[in-house]
PDB file of N, CA and C in Angstrom:
ATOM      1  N   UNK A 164      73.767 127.165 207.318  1.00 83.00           N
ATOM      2  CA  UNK A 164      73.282 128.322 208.050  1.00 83.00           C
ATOM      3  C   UNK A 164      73.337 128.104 209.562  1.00 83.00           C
ATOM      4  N   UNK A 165      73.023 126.866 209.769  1.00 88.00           N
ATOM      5  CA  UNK A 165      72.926 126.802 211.548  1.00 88.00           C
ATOM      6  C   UNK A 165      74.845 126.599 211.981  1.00 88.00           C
ATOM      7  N   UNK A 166      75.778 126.503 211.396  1.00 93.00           N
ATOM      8  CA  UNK A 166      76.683 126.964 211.708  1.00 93.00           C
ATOM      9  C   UNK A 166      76.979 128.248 211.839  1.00 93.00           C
ATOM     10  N   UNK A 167      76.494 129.131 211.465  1.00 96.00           N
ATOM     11  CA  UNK A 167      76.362 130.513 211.786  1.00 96.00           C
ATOM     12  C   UNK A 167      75.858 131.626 213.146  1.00 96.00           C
ATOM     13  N   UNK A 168      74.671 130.221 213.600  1.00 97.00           N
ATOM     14  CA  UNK A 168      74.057 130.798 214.933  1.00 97.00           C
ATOM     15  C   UNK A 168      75.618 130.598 216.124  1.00 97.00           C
ATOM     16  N   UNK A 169      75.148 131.279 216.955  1.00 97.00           N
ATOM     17  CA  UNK A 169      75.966 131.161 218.576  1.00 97.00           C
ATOM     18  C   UNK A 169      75.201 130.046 218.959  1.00 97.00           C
ATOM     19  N   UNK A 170      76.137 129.388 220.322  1.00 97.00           N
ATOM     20  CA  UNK A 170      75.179 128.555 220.977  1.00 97.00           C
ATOM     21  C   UNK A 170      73.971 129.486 221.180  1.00 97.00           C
ATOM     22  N   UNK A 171      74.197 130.844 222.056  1.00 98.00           N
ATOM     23  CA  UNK A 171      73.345 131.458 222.710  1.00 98.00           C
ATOM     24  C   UNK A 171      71.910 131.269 221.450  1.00 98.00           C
ATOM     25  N   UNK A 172      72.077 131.725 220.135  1.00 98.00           N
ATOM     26  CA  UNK A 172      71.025 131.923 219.446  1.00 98.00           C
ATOM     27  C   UNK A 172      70.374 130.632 218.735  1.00 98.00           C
ATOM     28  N   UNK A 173      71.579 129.561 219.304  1.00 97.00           N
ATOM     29  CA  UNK A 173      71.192 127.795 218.943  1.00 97.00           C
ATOM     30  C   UNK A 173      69.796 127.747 220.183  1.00 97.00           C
ATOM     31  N   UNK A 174      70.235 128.139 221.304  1.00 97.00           N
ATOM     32  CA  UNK A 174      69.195 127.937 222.673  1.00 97.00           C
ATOM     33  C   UNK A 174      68.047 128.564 222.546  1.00 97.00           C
ATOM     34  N   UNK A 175      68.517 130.054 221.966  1.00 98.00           N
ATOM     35  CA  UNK A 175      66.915 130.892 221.659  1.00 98.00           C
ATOM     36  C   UNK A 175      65.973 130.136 220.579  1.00 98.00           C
ATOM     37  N   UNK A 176      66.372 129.631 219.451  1.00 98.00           N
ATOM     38  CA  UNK A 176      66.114 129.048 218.676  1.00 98.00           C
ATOM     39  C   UNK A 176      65.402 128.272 218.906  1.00 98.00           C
ATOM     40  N   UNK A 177      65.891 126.998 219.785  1.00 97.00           N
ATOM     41  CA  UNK A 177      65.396 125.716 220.392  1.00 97.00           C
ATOM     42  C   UNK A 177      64.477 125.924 221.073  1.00 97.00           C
ATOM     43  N   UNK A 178      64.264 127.363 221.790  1.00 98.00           N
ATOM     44  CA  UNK A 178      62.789 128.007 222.461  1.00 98.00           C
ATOM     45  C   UNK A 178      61.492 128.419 221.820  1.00 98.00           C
ATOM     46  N   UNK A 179      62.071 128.933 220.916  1.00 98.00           N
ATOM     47  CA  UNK A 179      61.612 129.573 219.643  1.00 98.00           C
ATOM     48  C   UNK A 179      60.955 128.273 218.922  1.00 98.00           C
ATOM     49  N   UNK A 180      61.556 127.474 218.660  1.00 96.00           N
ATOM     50  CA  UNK A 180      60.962 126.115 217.861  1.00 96.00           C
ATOM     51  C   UNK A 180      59.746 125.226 218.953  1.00 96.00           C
ATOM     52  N   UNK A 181      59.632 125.334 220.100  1.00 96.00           N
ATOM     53  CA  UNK A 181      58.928 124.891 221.109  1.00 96.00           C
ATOM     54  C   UNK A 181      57.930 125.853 221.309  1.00 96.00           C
ATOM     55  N   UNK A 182      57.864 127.015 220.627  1.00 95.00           N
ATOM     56  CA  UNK A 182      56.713 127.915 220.737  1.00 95.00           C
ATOM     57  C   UNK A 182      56.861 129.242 221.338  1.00 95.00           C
ATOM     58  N   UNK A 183      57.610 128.893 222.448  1.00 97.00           N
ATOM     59  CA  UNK A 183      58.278 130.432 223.339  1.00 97.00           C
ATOM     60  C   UNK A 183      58.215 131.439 223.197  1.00 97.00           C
ATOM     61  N   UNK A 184      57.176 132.671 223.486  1.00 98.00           N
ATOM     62  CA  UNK A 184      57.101 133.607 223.311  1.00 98.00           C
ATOM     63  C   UNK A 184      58.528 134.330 223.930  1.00 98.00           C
ATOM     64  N   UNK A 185      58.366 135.619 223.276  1.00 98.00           N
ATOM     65  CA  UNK A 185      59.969 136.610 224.241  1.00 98.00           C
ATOM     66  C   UNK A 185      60.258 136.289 225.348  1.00 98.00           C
ATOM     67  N   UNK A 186      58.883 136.504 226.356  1.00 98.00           N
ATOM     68  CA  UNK A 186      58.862 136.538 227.314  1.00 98.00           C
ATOM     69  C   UNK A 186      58.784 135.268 227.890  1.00 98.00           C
ATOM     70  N   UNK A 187      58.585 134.575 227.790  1.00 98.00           N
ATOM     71  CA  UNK A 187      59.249 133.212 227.954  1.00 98.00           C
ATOM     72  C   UNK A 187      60.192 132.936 228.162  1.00 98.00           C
ATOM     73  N   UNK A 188      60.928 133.064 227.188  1.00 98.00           N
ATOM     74  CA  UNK A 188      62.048 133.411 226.972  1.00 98.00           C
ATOM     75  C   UNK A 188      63.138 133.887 227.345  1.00 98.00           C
ATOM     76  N   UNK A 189      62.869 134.965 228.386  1.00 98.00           N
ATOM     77  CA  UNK A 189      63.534 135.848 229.100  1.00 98.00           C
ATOM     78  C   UNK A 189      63.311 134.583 230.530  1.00 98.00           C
ATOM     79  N   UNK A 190      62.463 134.467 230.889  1.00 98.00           N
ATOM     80  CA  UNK A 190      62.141 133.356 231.970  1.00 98.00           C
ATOM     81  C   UNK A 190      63.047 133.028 232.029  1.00 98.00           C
ATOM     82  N   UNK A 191      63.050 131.884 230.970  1.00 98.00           N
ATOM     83  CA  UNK A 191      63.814 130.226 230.893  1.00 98.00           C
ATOM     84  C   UNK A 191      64.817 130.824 231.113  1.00 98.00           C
ATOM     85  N   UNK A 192      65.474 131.775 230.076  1.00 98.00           N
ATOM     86  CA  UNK A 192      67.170 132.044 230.177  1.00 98.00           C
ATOM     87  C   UNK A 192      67.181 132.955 231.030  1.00 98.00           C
ATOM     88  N   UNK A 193      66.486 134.007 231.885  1.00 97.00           N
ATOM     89  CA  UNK A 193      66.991 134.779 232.830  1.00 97.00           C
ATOM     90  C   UNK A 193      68.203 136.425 232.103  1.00 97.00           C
ATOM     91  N   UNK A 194      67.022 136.526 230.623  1.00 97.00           N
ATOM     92  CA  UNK A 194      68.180 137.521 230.010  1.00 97.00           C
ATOM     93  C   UNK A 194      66.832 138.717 230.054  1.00 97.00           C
ATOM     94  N   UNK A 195      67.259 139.961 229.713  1.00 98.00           N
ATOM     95  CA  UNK A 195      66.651 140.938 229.523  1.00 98.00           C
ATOM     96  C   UNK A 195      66.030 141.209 228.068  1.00 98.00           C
ATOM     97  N   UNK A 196      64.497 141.523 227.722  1.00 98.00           N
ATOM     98  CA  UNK A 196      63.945 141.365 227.003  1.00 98.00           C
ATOM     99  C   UNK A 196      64.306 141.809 225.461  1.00 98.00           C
ATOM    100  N   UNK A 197      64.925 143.137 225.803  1.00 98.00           N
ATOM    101  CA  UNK A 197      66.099 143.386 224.543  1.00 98.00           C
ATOM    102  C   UNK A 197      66.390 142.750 223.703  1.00 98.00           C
ATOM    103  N   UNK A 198      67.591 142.021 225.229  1.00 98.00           N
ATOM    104  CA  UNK A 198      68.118 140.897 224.424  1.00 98.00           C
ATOM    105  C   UNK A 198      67.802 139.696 223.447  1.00 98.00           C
ATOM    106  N   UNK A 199      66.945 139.328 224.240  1.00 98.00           N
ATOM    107  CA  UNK A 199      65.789 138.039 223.235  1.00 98.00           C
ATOM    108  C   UNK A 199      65.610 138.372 221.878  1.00 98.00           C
ATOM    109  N   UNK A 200      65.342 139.738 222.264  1.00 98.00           N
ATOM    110  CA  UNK A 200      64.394 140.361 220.743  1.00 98.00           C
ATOM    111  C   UNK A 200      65.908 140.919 219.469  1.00 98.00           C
ATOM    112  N   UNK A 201      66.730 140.821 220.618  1.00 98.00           N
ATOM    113  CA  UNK A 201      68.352 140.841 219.040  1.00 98.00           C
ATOM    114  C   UNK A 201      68.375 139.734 218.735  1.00 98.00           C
ATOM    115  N   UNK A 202      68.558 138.588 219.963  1.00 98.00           N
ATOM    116  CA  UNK A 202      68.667 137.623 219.567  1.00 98.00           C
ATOM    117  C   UNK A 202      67.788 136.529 218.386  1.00 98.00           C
ATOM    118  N   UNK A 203      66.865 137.055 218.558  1.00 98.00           N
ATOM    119  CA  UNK A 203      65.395 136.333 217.685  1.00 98.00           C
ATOM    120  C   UNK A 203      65.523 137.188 216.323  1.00 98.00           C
ATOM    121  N   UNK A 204      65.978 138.109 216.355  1.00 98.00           N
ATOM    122  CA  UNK A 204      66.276 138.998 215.279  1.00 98.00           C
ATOM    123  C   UNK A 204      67.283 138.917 214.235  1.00 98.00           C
ATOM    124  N   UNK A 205      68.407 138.289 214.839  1.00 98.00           N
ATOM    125  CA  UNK A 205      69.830 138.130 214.641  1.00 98.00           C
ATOM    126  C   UNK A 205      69.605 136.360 213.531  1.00 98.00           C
ATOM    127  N   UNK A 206      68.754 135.569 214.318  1.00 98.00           N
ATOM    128  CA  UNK A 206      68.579 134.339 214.054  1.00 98.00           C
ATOM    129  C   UNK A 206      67.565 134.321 212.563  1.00 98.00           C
ATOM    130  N   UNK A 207      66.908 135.661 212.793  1.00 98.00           N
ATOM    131  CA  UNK A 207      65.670 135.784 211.458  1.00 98.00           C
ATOM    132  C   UNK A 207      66.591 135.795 210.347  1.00 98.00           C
ATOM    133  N   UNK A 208      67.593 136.802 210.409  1.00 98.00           N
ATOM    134  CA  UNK A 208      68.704 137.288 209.532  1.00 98.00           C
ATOM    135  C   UNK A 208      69.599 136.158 209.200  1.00 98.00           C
ATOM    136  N   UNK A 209      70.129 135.489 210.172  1.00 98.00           N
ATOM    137  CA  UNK A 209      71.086 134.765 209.926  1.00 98.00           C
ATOM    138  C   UNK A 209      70.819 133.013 208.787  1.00 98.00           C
ATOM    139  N   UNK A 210      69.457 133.284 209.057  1.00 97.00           N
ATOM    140  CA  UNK A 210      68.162 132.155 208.529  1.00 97.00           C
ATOM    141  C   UNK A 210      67.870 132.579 207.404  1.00 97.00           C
ATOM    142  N   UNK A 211      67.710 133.531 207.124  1.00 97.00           N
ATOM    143  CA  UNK A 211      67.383 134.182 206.032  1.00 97.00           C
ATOM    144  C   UNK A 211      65.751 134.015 205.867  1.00 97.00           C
ATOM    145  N   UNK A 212      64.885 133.764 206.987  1.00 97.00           N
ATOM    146  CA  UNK A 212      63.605 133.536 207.522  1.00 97.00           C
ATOM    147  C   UNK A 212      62.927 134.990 207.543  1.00 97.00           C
ATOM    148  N   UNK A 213      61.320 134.890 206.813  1.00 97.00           N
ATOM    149  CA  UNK A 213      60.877 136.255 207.141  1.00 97.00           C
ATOM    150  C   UNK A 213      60.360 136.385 208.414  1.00 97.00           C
ATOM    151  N   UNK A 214      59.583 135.442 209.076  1.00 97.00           N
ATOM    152  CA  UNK A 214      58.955 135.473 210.507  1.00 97.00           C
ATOM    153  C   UNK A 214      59.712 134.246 211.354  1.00 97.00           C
ATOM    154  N   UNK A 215      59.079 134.031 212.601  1.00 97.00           N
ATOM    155  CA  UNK A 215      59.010 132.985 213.505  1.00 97.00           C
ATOM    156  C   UNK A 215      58.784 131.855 212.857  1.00 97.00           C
ATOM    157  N   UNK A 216      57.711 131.249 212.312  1.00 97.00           N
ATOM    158  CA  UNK A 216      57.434 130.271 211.632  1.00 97.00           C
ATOM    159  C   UNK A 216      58.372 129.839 211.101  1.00 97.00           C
ATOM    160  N   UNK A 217      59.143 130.565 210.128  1.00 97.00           N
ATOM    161  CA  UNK A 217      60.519 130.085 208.843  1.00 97.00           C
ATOM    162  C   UNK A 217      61.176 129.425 209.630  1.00 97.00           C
ATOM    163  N   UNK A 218      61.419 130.323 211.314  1.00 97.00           N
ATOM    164  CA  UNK A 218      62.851 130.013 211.892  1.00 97.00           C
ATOM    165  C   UNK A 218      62.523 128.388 212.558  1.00 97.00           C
ATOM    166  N   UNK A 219      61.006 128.906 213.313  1.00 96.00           N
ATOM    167  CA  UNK A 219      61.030 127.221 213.602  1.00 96.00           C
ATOM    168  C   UNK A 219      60.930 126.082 212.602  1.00 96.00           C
ATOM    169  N   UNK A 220      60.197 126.338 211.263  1.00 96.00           N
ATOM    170  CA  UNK A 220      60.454 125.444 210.154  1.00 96.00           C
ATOM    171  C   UNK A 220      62.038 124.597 210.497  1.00 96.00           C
ATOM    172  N   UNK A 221      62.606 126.167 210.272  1.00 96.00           N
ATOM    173  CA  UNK A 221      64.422 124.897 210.126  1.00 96.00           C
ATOM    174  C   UNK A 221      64.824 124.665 211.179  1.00 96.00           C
ATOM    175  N   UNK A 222      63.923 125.150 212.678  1.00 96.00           N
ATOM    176  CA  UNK A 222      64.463 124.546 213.723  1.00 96.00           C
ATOM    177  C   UNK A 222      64.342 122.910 213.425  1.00 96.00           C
ATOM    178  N   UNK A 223      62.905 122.888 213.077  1.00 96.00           N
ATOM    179  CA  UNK A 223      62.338 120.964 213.191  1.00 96.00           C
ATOM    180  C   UNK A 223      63.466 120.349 212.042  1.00 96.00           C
ATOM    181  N   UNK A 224      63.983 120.852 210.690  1.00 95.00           N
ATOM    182  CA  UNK A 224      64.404 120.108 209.700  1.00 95.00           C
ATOM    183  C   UNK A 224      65.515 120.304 210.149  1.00 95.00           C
ATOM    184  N   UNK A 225      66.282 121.671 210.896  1.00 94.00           N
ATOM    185  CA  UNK A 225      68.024 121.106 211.425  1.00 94.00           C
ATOM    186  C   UNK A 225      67.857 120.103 212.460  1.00 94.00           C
ATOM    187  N   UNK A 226      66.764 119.197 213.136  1.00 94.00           N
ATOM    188  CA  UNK A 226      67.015 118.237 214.075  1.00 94.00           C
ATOM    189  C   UNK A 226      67.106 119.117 215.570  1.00 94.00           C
ATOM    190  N   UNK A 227      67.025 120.292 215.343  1.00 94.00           N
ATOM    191  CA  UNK A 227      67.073 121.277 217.233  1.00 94.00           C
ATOM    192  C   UNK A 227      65.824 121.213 218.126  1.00 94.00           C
ATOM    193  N   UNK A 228      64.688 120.942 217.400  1.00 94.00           N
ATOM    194  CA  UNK A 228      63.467 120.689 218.023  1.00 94.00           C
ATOM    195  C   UNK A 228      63.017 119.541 217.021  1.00 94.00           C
ATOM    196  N   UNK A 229      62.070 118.543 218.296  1.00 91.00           N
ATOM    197  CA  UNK A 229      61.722 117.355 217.903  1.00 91.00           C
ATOM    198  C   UNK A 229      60.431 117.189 218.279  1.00 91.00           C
ATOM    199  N   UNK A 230      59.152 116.506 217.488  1.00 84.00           N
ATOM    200  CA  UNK A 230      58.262 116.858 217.931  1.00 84.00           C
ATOM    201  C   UNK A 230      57.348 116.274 219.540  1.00 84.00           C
ATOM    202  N   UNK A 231      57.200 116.694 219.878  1.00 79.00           N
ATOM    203  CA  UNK A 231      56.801 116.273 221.775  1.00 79.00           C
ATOM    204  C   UNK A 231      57.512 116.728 222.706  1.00 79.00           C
ATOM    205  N   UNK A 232      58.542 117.592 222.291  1.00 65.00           N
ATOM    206  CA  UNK A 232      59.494 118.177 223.401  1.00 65.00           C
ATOM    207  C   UNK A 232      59.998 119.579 223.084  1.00 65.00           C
TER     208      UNK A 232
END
């Protein structure tokens, strides 16, 4: 499945797994809030994840977030 994400939705992800609200989000990457919210959307789908939680679940077990950072 994580061959499926874009980098772009590998990075949202990796935000997403660190806690990152949208808006955060939009910060760090400097994108428009929309966007985040396809992108976080796109990644639910592509995960086959019902919430945030699922997605960061397989963030920590694909190795994209580690814990302390």
């Amino acid at each position: 499945m994580l061959a499926s994400l874009t980098p772009r939705e590998r990075e949202v992800l990796a935000l997403v797994g660190q806690g990152m609200s949208n808006a955060e989000i939009v910060d760090s990457l400097v994108l428009a809030e929309p966007t985040v919210k396809t992108h976080v959307g796109r990644i639910l789908m592509k995960l086959e994840a019902r919430d945030r939680v699922q997605a960061v679940v397989f963030a920590y077990d694909a190795g994209i977030v580690t814990p302390g950072h």
